Coordinates of C-alpha atoms in Angstrom, one line a residue:
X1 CA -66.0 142.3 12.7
X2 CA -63.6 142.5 15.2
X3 CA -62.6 139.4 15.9
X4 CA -61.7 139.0 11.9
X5 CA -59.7 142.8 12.1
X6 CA -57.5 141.0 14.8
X7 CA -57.1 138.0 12.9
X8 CA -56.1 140.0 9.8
X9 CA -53.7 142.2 11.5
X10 CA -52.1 138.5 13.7
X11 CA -51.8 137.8 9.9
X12 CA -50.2 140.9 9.3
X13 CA -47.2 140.3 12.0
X14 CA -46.7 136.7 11.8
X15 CA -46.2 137.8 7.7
X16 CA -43.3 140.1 8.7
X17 CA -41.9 137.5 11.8
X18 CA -41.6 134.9 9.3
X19 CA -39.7 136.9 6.3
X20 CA -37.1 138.9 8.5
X21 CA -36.5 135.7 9.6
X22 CA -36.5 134.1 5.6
X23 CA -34.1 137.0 4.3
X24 CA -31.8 137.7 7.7
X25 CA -28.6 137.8 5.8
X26 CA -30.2 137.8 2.1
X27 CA -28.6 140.0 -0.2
X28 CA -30.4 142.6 -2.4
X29 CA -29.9 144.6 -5.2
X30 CA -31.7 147.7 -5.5
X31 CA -32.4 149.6 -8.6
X32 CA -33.4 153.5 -7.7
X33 CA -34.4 155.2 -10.5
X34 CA -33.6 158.6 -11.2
X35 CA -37.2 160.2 -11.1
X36 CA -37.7 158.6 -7.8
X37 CA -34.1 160.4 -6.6
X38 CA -36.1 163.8 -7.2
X39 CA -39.1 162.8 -5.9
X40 CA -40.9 163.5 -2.5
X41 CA -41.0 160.0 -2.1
X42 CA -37.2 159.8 -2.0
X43 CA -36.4 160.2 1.7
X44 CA -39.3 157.3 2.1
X45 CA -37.5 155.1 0.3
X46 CA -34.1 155.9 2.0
X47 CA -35.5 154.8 5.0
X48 CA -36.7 151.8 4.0
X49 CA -33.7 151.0 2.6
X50 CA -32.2 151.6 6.2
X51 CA -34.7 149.7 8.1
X52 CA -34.2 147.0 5.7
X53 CA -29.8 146.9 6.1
X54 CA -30.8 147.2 10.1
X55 CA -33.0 144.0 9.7
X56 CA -30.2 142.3 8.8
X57 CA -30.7 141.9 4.9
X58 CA -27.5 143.1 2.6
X59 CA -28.7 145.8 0.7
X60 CA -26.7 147.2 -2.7
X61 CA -27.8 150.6 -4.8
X62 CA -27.5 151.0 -8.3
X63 CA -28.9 154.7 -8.8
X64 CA -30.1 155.9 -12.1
X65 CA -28.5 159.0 -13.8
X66 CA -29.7 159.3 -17.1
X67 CA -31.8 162.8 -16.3
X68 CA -28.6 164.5 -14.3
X69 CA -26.4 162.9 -17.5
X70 CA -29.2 165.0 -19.6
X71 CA -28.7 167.9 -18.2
X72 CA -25.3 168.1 -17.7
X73 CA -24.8 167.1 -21.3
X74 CA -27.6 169.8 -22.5
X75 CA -26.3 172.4 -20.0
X76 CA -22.3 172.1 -22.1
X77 CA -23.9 171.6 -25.9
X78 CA -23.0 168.3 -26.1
X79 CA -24.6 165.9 -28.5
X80 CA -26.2 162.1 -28.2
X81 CA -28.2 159.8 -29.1
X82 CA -30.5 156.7 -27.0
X83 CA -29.8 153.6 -29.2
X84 CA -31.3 150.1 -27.3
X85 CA -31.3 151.8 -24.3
X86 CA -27.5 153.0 -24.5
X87 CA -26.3 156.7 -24.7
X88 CA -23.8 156.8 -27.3
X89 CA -21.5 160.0 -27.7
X90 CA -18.1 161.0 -28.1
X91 CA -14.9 160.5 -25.9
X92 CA -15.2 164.5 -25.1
X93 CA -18.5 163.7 -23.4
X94 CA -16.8 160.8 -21.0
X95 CA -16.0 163.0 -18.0
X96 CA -18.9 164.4 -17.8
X97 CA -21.1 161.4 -18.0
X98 CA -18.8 160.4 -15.1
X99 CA -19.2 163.6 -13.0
X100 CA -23.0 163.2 -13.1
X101 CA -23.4 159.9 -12.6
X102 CA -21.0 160.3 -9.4
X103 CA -23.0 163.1 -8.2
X104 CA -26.3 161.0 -8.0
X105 CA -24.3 158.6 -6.2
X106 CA -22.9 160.6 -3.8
X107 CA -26.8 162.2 -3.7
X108 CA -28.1 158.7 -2.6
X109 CA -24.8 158.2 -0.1
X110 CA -26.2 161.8 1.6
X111 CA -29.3 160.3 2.3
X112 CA -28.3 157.2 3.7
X113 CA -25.9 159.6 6.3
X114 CA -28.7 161.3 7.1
X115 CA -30.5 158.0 8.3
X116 CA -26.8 157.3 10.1
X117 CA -26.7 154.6 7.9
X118 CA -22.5 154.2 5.9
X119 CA -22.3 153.9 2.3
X120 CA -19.9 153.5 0.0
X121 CA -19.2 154.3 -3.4
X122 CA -16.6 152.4 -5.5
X123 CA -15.4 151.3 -8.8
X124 CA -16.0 147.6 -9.0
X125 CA -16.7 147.4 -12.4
X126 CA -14.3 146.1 -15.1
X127 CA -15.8 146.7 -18.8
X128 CA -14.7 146.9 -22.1
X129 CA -15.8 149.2 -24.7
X130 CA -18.6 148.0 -27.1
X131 CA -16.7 149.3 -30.0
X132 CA -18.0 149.3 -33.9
X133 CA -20.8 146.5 -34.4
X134 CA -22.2 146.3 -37.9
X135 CA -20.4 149.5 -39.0
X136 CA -22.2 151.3 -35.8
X137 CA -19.6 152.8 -33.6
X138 CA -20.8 152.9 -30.1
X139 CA -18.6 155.3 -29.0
X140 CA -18.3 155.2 -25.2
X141 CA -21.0 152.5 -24.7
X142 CA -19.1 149.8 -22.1
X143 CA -20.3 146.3 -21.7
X144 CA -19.5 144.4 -18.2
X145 CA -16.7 141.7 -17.8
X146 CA -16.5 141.5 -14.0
X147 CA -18.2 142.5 -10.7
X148 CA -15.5 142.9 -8.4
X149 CA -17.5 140.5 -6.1
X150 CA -15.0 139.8 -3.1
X151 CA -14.2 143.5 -3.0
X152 CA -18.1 144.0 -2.6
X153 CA -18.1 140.7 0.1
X154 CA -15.6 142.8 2.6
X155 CA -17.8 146.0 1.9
X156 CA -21.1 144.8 2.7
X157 CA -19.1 142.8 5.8
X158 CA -18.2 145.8 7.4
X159 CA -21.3 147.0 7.4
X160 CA -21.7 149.4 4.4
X161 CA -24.2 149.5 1.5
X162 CA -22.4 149.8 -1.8
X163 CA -23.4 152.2 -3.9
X164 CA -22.9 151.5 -8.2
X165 CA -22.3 154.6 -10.2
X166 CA -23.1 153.6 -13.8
X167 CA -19.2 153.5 -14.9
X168 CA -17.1 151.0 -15.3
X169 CA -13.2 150.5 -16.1
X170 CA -10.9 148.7 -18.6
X171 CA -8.0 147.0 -17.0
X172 CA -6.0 150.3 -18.6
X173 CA -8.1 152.8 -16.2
X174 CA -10.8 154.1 -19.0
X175 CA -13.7 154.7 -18.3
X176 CA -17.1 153.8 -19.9
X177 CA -20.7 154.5 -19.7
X178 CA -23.3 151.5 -18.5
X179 CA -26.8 151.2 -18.7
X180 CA -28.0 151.4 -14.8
X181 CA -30.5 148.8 -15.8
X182 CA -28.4 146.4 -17.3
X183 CA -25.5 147.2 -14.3
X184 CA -28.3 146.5 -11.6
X185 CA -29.0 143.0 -13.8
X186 CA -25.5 142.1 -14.2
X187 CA -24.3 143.1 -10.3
X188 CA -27.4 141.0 -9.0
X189 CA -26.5 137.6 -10.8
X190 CA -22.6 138.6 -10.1
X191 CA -23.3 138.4 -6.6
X192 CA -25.8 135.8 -6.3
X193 CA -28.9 137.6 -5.0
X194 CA -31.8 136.6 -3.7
X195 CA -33.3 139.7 -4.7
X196 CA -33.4 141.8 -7.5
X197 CA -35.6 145.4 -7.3
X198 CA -36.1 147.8 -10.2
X199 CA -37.8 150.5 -8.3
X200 CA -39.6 152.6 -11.2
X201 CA -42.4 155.1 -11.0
X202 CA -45.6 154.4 -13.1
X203 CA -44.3 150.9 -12.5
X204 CA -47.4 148.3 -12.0
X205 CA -48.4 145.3 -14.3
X206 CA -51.7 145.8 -14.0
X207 CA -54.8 144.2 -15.7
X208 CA -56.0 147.6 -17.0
X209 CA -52.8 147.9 -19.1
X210 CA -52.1 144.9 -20.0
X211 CA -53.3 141.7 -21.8
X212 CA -53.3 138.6 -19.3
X213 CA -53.4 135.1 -20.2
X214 CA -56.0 132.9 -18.3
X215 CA -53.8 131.2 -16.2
X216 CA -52.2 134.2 -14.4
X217 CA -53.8 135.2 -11.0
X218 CA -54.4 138.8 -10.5
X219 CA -54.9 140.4 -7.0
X220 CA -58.2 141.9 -6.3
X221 CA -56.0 145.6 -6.9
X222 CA -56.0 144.2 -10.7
X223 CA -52.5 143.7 -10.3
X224 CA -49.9 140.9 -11.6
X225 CA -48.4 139.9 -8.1
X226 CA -45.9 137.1 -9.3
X227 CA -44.9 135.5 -12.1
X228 CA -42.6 132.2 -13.0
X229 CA -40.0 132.1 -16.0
X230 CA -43.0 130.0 -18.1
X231 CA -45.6 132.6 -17.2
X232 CA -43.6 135.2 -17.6
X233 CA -42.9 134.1 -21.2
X234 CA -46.9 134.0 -22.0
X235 CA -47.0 137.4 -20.7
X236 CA -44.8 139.3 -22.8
X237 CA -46.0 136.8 -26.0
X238 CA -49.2 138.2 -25.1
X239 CA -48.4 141.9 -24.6
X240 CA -45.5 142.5 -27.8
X241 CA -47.2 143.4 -30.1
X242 CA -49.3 146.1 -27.7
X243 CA -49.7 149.0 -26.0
X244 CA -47.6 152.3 -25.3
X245 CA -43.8 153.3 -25.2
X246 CA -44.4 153.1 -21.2
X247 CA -45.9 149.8 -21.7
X248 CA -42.8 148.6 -23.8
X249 CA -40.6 149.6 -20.8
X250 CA -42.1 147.6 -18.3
X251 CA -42.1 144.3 -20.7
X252 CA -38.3 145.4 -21.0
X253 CA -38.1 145.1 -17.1
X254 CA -40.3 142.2 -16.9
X255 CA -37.4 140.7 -19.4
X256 CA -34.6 142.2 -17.4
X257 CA -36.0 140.5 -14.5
X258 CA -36.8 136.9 -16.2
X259 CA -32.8 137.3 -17.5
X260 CA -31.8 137.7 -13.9
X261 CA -33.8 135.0 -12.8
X262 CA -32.8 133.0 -15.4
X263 CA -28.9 133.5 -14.4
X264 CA -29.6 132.4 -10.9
X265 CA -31.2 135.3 -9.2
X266 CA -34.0 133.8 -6.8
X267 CA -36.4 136.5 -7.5
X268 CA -36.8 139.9 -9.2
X269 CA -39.3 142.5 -8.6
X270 CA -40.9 145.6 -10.4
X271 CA -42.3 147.6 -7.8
X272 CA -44.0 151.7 -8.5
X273 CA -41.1 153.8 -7.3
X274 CA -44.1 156.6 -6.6
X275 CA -45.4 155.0 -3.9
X276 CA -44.1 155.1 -0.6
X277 CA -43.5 152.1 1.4
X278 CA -43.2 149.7 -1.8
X279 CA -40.0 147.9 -1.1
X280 CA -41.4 146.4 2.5
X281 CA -44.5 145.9 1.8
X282 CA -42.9 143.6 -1.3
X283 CA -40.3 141.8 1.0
X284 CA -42.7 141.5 4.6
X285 CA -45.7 140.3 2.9
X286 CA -46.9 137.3 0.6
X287 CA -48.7 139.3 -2.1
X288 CA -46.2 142.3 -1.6
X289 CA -47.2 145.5 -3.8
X290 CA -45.4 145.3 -7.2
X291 CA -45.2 141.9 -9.3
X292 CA -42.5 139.5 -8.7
X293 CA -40.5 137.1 -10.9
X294 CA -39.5 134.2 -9.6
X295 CA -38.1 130.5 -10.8
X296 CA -39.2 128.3 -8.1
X297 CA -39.9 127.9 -4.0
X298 CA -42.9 130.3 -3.9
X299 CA -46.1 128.5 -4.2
X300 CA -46.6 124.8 -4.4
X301 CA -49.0 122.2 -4.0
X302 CA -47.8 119.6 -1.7
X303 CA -49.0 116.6 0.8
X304 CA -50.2 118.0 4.1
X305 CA -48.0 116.5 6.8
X306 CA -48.9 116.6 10.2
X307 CA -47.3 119.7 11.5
X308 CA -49.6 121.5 9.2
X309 CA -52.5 121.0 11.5
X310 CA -53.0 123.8 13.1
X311 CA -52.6 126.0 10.5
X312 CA -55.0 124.3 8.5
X313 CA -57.6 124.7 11.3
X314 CA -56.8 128.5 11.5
X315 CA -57.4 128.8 7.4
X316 CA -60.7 127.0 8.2
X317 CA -62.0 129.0 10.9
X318 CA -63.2 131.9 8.6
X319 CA -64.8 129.4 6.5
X320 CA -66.4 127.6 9.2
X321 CA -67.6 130.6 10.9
X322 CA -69.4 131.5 7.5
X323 CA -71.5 128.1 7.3
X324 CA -69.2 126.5 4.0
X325 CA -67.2 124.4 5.6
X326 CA -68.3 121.5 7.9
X327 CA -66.3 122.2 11.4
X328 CA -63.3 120.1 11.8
X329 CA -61.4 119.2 15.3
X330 CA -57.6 118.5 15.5
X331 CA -58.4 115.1 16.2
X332 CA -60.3 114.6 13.1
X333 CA -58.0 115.6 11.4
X334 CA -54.8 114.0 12.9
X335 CA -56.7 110.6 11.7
X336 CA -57.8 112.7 8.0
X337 CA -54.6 114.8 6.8
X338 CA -52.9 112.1 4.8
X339 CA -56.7 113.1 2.6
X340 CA -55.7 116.8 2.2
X341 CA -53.2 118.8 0.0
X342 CA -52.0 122.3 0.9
X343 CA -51.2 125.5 -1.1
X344 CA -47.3 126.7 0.9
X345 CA -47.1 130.4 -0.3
X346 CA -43.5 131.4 1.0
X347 CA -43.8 128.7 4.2
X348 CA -47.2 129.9 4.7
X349 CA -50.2 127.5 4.3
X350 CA -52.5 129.3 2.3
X351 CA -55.1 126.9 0.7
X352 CA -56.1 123.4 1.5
X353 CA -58.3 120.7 0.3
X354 CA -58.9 116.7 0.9
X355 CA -59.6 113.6 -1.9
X356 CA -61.4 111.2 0.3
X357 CA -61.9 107.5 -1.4
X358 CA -64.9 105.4 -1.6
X359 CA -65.8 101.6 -1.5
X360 CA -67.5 102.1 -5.0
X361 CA -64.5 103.6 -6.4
X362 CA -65.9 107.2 -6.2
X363 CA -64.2 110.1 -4.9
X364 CA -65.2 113.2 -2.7
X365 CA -63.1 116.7 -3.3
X366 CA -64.0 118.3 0.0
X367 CA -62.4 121.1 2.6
X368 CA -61.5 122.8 -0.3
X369 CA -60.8 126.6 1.5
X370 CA -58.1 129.3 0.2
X371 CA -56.8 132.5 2.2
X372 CA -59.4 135.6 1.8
X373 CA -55.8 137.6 0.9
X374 CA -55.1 134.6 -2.0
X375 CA -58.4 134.5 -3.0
X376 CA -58.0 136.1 -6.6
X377 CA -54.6 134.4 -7.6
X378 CA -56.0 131.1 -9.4
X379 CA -54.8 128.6 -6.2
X380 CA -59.1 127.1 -5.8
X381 CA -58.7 126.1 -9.8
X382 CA -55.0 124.8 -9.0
X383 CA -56.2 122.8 -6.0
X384 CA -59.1 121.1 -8.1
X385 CA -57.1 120.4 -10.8
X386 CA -54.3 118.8 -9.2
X387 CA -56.9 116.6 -7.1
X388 CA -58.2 116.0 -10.3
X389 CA -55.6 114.7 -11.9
X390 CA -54.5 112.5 -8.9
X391 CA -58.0 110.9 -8.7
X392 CA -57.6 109.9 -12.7
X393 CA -54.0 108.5 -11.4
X394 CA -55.9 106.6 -8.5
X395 CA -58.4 105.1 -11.6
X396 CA -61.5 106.8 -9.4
X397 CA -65.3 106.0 -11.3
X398 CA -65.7 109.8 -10.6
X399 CA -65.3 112.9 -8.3
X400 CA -68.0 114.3 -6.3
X401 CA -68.8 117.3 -4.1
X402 CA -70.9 118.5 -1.7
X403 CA -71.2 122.3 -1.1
X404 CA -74.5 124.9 0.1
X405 CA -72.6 128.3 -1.1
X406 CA -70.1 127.7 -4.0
X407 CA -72.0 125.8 -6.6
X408 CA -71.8 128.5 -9.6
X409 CA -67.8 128.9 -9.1
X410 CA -67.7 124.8 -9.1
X411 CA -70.0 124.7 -12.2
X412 CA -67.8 127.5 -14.0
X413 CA -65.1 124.5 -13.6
X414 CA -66.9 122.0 -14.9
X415 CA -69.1 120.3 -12.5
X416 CA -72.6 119.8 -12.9
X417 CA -75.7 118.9 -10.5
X418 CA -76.2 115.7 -9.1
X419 CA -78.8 113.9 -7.0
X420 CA -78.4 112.8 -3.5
X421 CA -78.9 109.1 -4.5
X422 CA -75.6 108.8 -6.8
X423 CA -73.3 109.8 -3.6
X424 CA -71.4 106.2 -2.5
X425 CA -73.6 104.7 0.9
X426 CA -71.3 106.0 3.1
X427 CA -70.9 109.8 2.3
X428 CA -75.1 109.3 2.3
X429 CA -75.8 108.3 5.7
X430 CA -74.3 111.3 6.8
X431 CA -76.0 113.7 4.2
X432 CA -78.1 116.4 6.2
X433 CA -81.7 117.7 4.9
X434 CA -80.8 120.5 7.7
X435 CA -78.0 121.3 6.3
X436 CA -79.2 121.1 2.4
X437 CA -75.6 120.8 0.5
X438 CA -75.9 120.3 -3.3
X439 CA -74.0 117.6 -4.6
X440 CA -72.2 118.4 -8.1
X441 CA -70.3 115.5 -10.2
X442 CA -67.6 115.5 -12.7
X443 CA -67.2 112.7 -14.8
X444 CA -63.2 111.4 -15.3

């Protein structure tokens, strides 16, 4: 028990080694919503955010101020009214929707001196007012033209974290009122992000609440950890047409965030503002603890190559140790990895697996191991399946297995018991009785 503890927590730290030194210099967009501002999780998050500018990564806020716009608005009589997400009043309510959301600002720019860390707030915004739309008059509803992006460039190069008040400004100085959502969207794919984060409590995409199509992996948590544009797609096809207002919330973010991605954002992710230490257990760690949305260069399948030796024995080990895996030496496999396939999660070698070829035109699937961590994200059933298809493409008589502890999980995909005598002469003579491994067969 020890010696896997130690392992786990090596994991643990080569995790975070390897993504401060992926993001040094990344920039991200941060989304705070305004529950989490009043929240005893606030001050948390603020220093996160801190450790995250002083690791290097470019940080931007975009707080929310739609409960300090409520009561400001409330506390004066004034009148509105939530249509698709956008408050629409009257020019009279302007300066104070401007006054509050400049106060949440300044809020979050308090807390950020308090960790010594510089902020600053600006008005790098140009918008234009919506207008009257199908005879609806949006009143003082703005939509975005421009991020001031160079402005932001010098900003973040001397060190400071912008900070986005939810106003922007016509070329003639007016003022206009912005979804924080949409602003944190639009300043992401303005400035080329790597990372988007809507940090929202209640926030999880979770198998409990939600519908999930076959193919997406959940963690053992029940959770959603990552998605790409095409699964993302099934998802909220699956999940329209159900579930709560909260529910429709989060399929509006999961669309905010494919949008973003979409645009050119590298990733986007939806993480439960209520918990404390979200944002780096999201950025240091594979799984992370919200759900991600990405469009590519996060998992893959690919050839092994040399270099990934070592790692390969290390995601072995565990598997050896238990008695499913044969042992392997480095020089077995510097003369076998041109055989085996990885799984790279983020540069990380996760899963693994080998297609060895037969005289008789059979083929054995074998090695076949996948990260205890990674365990419930579909990557065994992606590994067979791409082995399968590349024995089809290598016109193989059939695929074969040997295994003593897995046979019902490689049944559930379609293999079925064999006999000793159908394996190819070769793979027999070094068939075990000690050992005892079942062969199961699928027919191409």
């Amino acid at each position: 028990m020890q010696k896997e503890r130690i392992r786990e927590k090596a994991a643990a730290i080569r995790d975070v080694i390897r993504y401060i030194h992926r993001f040094q210099n990344a920039l991200v967009v941060i989304y705070l919503d305004d529950t989490v501002l009043d929240s005893t999780v606030f001050l948390s998050h603020i220093k996160d955010i801190a450790m995250l500018h002083q690791a290097g990564l470019r940080v931007v806020l975009i707080p929310g101020s739609a409960r300090r716009i409520d009561e400001i608005l409330s506390r004066e009589g004034m009148k509105w009214q939530i249509k698709d997400g956008c408050r629409i009043t009257g020019q009279d309510a302007m300066p104070l929707i401007k006054m509050a959301s400049f106060d949440v600002s300044n809020q979050v720019m308090t807390a950020l001196a308090g960790v010594k860390i510089s902020a600053l707030i600006g008005n790098w915004v140009r918008a234009r007012g919506r207008g009257v739309l199908d005879g609806f008059d949006w009143g003082t509803v703005g939509d975005i033209d421009r991020i001031d992006s160079p402005a932001i460039d010098k900003v973040l190069d001397a060190g400071f974290i912008p900070i986005f008040p939810c106003i922007g400004w016509s070329i003639a100085g007016k003022p206009y009122n912005i979804s924080s959502l949409r602003l944190a969207e639009a300043v992401a794919v303005h400035l080329h992000a790597d990372k988007l984060f809507f940090l929202v409590p209640g926030a999880e995409i979770t198998a409990e609440h939600f519908i999930i199509p076959h193919n997406i992996g959940i963690s053992e948590e029940g959770k959603v950890p990552a998605l790409d544009l095409q699964e993302l797609d099934a998802f909220i096809s699956a999940n329209k047409d159900y579930g709560s207002a909260d529910r429709e919330k989060l399929l509006d973010l999961l669309g905010l965030a494919g949008k973003a991605c979409e645009s050119g954002v590298t990733r986007a992710h939806i993480l439960d503002g209520a918990m404390a230490g979200t944002l780096p257990c999201e950025i240091f760690s594979d799984l992370g603890s919200g759900t991600m949305v990405y469009t590519s260069n996060y998992g893959k399948i690919r050839d092994m190559t040399h270099d990934d030796i070592p790692a390969v024995l290390s995601l072995m080990q565990p598997f050896v140790e238990r008695g499913i895996l044969l042992p392997r030496t480095k020089q077995m496999l510097d003369e076998q990895y041109t055989a085996f396939i990885v799984y790279e999660l983020d540069g990380a070698i996760r899963a693994c697996a080998s297609l060895v070829p037969y005289s008789d035109g059979q083929m054995e699937i074998a090695a076949l191991a996948v990260d205890a961590s990674c365990s419930h994200l579909g990557i065994g059933p992606k590994l067979m399946s791409f082995l399968k298809n590349r024995a089809r493409e290598r016109k193989a008589k059939g695929v074969f297995l040997l295994t003593t502890q897995t046979a019902d999980w490689f049944e559930n995909l379609g293999f079925v018991p064999s006999d000793i005598s159908t394996l190819p002469q070769q793979r027999r003579a070094i068939w075990t009785p000690g050992r005892g491994s079942k062969v199961l067969r699928m027919e191409l």
